[in-house]
PDB file of N, CA and C and ligand atoms in Angstrom:
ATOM      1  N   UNK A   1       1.268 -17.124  23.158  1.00  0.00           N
ATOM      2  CA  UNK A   1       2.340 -16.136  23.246  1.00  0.00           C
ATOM      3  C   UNK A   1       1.849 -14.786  22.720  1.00  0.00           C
ATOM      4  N   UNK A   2       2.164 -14.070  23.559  1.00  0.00           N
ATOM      5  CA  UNK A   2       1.536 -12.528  23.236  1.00  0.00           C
ATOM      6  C   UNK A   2       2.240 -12.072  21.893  1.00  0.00           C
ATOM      7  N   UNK A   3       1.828 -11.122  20.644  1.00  0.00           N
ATOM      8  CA  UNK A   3       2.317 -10.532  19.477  1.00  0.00           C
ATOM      9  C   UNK A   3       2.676  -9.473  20.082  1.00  0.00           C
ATOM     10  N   UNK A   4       2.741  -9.038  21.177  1.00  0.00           N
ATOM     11  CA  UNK A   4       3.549  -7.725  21.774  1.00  0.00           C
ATOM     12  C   UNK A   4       4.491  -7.477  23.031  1.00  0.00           C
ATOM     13  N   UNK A   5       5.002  -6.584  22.981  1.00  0.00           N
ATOM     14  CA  UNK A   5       6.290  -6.478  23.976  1.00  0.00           C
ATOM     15  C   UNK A   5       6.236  -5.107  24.178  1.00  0.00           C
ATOM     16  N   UNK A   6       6.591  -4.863  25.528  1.00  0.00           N
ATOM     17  CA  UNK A   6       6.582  -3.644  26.538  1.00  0.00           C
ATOM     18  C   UNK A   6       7.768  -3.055  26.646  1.00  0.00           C
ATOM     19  N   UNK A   7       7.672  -2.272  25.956  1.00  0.00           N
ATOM     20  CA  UNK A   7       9.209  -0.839  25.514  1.00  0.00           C
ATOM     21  C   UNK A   7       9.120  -0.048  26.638  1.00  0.00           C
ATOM     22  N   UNK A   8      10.050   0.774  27.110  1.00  0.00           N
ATOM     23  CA  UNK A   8       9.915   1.874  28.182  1.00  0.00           C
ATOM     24  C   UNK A   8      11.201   2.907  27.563  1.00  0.00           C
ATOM     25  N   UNK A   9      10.400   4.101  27.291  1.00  0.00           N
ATOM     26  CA  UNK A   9      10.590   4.839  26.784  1.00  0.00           C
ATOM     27  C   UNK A   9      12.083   5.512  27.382  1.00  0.00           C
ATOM     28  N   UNK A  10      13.242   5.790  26.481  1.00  0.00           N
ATOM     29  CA  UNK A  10      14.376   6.339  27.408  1.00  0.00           C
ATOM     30  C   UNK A  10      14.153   8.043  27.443  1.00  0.00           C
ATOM     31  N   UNK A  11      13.266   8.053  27.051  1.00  0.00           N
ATOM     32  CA  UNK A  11      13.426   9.931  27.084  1.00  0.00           C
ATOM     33  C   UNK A  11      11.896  10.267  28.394  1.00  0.00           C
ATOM     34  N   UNK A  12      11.087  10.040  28.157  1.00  0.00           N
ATOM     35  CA  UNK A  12       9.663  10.391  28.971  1.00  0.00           C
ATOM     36  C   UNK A  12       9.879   8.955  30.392  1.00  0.00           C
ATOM     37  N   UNK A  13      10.475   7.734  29.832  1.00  0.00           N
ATOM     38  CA  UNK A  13      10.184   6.902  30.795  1.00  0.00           C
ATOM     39  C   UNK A  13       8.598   6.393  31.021  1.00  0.00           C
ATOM     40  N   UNK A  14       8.176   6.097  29.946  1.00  0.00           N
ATOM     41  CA  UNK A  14       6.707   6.041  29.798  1.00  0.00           C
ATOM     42  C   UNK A  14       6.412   4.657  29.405  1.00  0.00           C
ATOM     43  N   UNK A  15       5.718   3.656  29.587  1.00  0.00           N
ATOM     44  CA  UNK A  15       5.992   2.231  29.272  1.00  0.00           C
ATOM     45  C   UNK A  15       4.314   2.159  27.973  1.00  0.00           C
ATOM     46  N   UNK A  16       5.039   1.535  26.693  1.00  0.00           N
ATOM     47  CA  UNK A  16       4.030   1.361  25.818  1.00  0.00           C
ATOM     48  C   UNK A  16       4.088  -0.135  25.104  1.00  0.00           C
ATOM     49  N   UNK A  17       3.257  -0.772  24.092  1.00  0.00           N
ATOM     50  CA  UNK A  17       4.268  -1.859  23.654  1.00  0.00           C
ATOM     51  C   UNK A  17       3.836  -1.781  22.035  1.00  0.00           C
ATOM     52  N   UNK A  18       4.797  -2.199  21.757  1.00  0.00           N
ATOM     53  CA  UNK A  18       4.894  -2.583  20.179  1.00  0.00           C
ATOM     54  C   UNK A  18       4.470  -3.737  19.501  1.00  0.00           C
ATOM     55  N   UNK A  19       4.648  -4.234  18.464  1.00  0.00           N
ATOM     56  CA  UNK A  19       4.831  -5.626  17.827  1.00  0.00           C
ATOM     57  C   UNK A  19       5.949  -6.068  17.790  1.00  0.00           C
ATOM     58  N   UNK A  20       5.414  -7.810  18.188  1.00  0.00           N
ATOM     59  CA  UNK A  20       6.562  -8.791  18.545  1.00  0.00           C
ATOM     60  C   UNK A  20       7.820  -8.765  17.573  1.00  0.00           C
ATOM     61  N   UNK A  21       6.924  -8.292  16.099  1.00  0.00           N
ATOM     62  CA  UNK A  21       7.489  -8.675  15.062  1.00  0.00           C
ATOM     63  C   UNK A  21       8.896  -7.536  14.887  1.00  0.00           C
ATOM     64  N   UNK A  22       9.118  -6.657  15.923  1.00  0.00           N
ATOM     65  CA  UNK A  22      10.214  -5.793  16.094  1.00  0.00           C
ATOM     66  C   UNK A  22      11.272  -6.069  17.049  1.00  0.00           C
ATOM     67  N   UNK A  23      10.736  -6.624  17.660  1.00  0.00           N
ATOM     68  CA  UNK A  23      11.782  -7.601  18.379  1.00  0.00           C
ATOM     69  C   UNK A  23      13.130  -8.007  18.278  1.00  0.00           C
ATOM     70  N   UNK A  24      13.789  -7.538  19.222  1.00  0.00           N
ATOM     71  CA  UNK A  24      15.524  -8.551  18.197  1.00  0.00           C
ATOM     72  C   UNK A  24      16.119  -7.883  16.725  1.00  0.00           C
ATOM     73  N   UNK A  25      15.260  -6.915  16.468  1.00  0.00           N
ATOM     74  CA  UNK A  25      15.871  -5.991  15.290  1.00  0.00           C
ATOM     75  C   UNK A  25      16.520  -4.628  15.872  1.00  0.00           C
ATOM     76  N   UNK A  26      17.429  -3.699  15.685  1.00  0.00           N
ATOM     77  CA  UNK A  26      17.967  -2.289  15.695  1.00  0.00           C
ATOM     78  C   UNK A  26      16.913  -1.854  15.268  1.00  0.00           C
ATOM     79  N   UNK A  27      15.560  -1.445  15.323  1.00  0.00           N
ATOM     80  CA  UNK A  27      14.569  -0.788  14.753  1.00  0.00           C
ATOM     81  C   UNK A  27      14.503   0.686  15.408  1.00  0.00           C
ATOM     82  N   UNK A  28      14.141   1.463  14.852  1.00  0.00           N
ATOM     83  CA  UNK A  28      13.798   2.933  15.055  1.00  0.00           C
ATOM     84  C   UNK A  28      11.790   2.448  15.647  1.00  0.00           C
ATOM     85  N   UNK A  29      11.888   2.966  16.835  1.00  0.00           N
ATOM     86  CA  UNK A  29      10.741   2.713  17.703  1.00  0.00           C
ATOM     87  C   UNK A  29      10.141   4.480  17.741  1.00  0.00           C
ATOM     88  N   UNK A  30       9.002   4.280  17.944  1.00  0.00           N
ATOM     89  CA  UNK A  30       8.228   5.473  18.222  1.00  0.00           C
ATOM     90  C   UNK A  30       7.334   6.068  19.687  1.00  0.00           C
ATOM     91  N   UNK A  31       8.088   6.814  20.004  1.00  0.00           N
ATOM     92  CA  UNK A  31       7.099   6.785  21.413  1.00  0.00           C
ATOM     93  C   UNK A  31       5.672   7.539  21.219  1.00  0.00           C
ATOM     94  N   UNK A  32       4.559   6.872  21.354  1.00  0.00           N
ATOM     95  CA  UNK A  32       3.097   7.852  21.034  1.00  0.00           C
ATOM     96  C   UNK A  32       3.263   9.047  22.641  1.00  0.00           C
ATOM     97  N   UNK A  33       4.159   9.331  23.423  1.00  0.00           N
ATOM     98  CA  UNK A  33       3.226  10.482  24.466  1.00  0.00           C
ATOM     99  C   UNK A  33       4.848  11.341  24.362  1.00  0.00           C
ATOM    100  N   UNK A  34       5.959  11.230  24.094  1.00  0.00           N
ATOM    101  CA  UNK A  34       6.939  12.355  23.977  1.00  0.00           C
ATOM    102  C   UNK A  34       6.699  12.320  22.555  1.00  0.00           C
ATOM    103  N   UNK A  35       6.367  11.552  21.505  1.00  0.00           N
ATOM    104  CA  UNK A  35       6.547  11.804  20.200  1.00  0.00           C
ATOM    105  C   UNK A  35       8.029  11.717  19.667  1.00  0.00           C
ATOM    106  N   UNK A  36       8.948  10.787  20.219  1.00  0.00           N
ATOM    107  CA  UNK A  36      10.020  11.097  19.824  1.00  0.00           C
ATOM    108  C   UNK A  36      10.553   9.629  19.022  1.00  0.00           C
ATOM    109  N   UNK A  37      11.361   9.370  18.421  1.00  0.00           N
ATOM    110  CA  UNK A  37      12.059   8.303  17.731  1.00  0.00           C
ATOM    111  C   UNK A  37      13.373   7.941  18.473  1.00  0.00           C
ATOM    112  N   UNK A  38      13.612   6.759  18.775  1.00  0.00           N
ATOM    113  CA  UNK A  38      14.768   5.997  19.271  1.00  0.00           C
ATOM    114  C   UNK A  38      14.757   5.065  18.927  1.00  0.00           C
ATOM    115  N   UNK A  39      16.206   4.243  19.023  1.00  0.00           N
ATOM    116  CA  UNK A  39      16.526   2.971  18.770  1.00  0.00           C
ATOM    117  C   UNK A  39      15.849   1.697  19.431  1.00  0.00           C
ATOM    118  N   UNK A  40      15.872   0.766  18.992  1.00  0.00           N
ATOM    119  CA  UNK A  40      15.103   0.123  20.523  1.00  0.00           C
ATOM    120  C   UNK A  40      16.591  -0.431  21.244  1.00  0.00           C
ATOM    121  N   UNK A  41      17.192  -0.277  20.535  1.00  0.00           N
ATOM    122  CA  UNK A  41      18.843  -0.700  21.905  1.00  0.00           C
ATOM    123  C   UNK A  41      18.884   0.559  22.449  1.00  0.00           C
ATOM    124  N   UNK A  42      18.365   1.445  22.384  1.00  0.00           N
ATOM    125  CA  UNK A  42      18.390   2.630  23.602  1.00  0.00           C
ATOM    126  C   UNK A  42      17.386   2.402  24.665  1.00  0.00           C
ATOM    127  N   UNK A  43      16.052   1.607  24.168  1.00  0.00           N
ATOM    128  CA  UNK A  43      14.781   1.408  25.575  1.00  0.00           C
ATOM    129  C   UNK A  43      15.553   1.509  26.162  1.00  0.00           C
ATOM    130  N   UNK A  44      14.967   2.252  27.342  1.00  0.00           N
ATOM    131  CA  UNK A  44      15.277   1.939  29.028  1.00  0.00           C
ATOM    132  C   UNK A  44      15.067   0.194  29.193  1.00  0.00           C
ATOM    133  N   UNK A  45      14.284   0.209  29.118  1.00  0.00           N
ATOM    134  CA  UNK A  45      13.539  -1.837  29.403  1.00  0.00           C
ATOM    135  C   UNK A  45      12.773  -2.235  28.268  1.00  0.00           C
ATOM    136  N   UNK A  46      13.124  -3.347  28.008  1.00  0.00           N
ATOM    137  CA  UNK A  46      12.332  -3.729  27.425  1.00  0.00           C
ATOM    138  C   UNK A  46      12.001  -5.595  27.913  1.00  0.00           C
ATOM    139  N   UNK A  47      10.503  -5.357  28.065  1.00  0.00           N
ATOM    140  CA  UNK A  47       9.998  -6.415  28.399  1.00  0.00           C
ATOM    141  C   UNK A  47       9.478  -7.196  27.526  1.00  0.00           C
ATOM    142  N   UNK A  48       9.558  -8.141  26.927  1.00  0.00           N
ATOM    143  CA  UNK A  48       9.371  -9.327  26.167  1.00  0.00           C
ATOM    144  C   UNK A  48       8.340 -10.256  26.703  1.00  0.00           C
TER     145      UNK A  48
HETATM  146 ZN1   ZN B   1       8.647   8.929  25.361  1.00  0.00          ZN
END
Protein backbone atom coordinates (compact mmCIF):
# COMPACT_ATOMS: atom_id res chain seq x y z
CA UNK A 1 0.00 0.00 0.00
CA UNK A 2 1.39 3.23 -1.13
CA UNK A 3 2.35 5.98 2.07
CA UNK A 4 0.92 8.57 -0.36
CA UNK A 5 -2.15 10.07 -1.87
CA UNK A 6 -2.81 12.39 -4.84
CA UNK A 7 -4.36 15.90 -3.79
CA UNK A 8 -5.46 18.20 -6.70
CA UNK A 9 -5.05 21.44 -5.95
CA UNK A 10 -8.48 23.71 -5.74
CA UNK A 11 -6.85 26.95 -6.62
CA UNK A 12 -3.97 26.11 -9.62
CA UNK A 13 -5.72 22.61 -10.27
CA UNK A 14 -2.33 21.08 -10.20
CA UNK A 15 -2.17 17.36 -8.99
CA UNK A 16 0.69 16.64 -6.19
CA UNK A 17 0.65 14.01 -3.33
CA UNK A 18 1.17 14.08 0.24
CA UNK A 19 1.51 11.57 3.14
CA UNK A 20 -0.91 8.87 3.79
CA UNK A 21 -0.51 9.82 7.24
CA UNK A 22 -2.86 13.07 6.41
CA UNK A 23 -5.43 11.35 5.23
CA UNK A 24 -8.97 11.42 6.77
CA UNK A 25 -7.81 14.45 8.91
CA UNK A 26 -9.21 18.44 8.26
CA UNK A 27 -5.49 19.17 7.72
CA UNK A 28 -4.22 22.47 6.29
CA UNK A 29 -2.38 21.02 2.98
CA UNK A 30 0.24 22.93 1.05
CA UNK A 31 0.39 23.34 -2.55
CA UNK A 32 4.39 23.41 -3.68
CA UNK A 33 3.54 25.35 -7.45
CA UNK A 34 0.64 28.16 -6.34
CA UNK A 35 2.23 28.19 -2.85
CA UNK A 36 -0.96 28.46 -1.27
CA UNK A 37 -2.60 26.67 1.97
CA UNK A 38 -6.04 24.90 1.95
CA UNK A 39 -8.02 22.55 3.69
CA UNK A 40 -7.85 19.17 2.35
CA UNK A 41 -11.92 19.09 2.42
CA UNK A 42 -11.50 21.86 -0.10
CA UNK A 43 -9.10 19.44 -2.71
CA UNK A 44 -10.67 19.47 -5.87
CA UNK A 45 -9.88 15.37 -5.81
CA UNK A 46 -8.42 13.61 -3.88
CA UNK A 47 -7.10 10.30 -4.82
CA UNK A 48 -6.26 7.75 -2.24
ZN1 LIG B 1 -2.03 25.09 -6.24
Amino acid sequence: MAKVFWVVCPKCEKRYYVNRGLLGKDVQLFCPFCKSYFMSSEAKEIIA
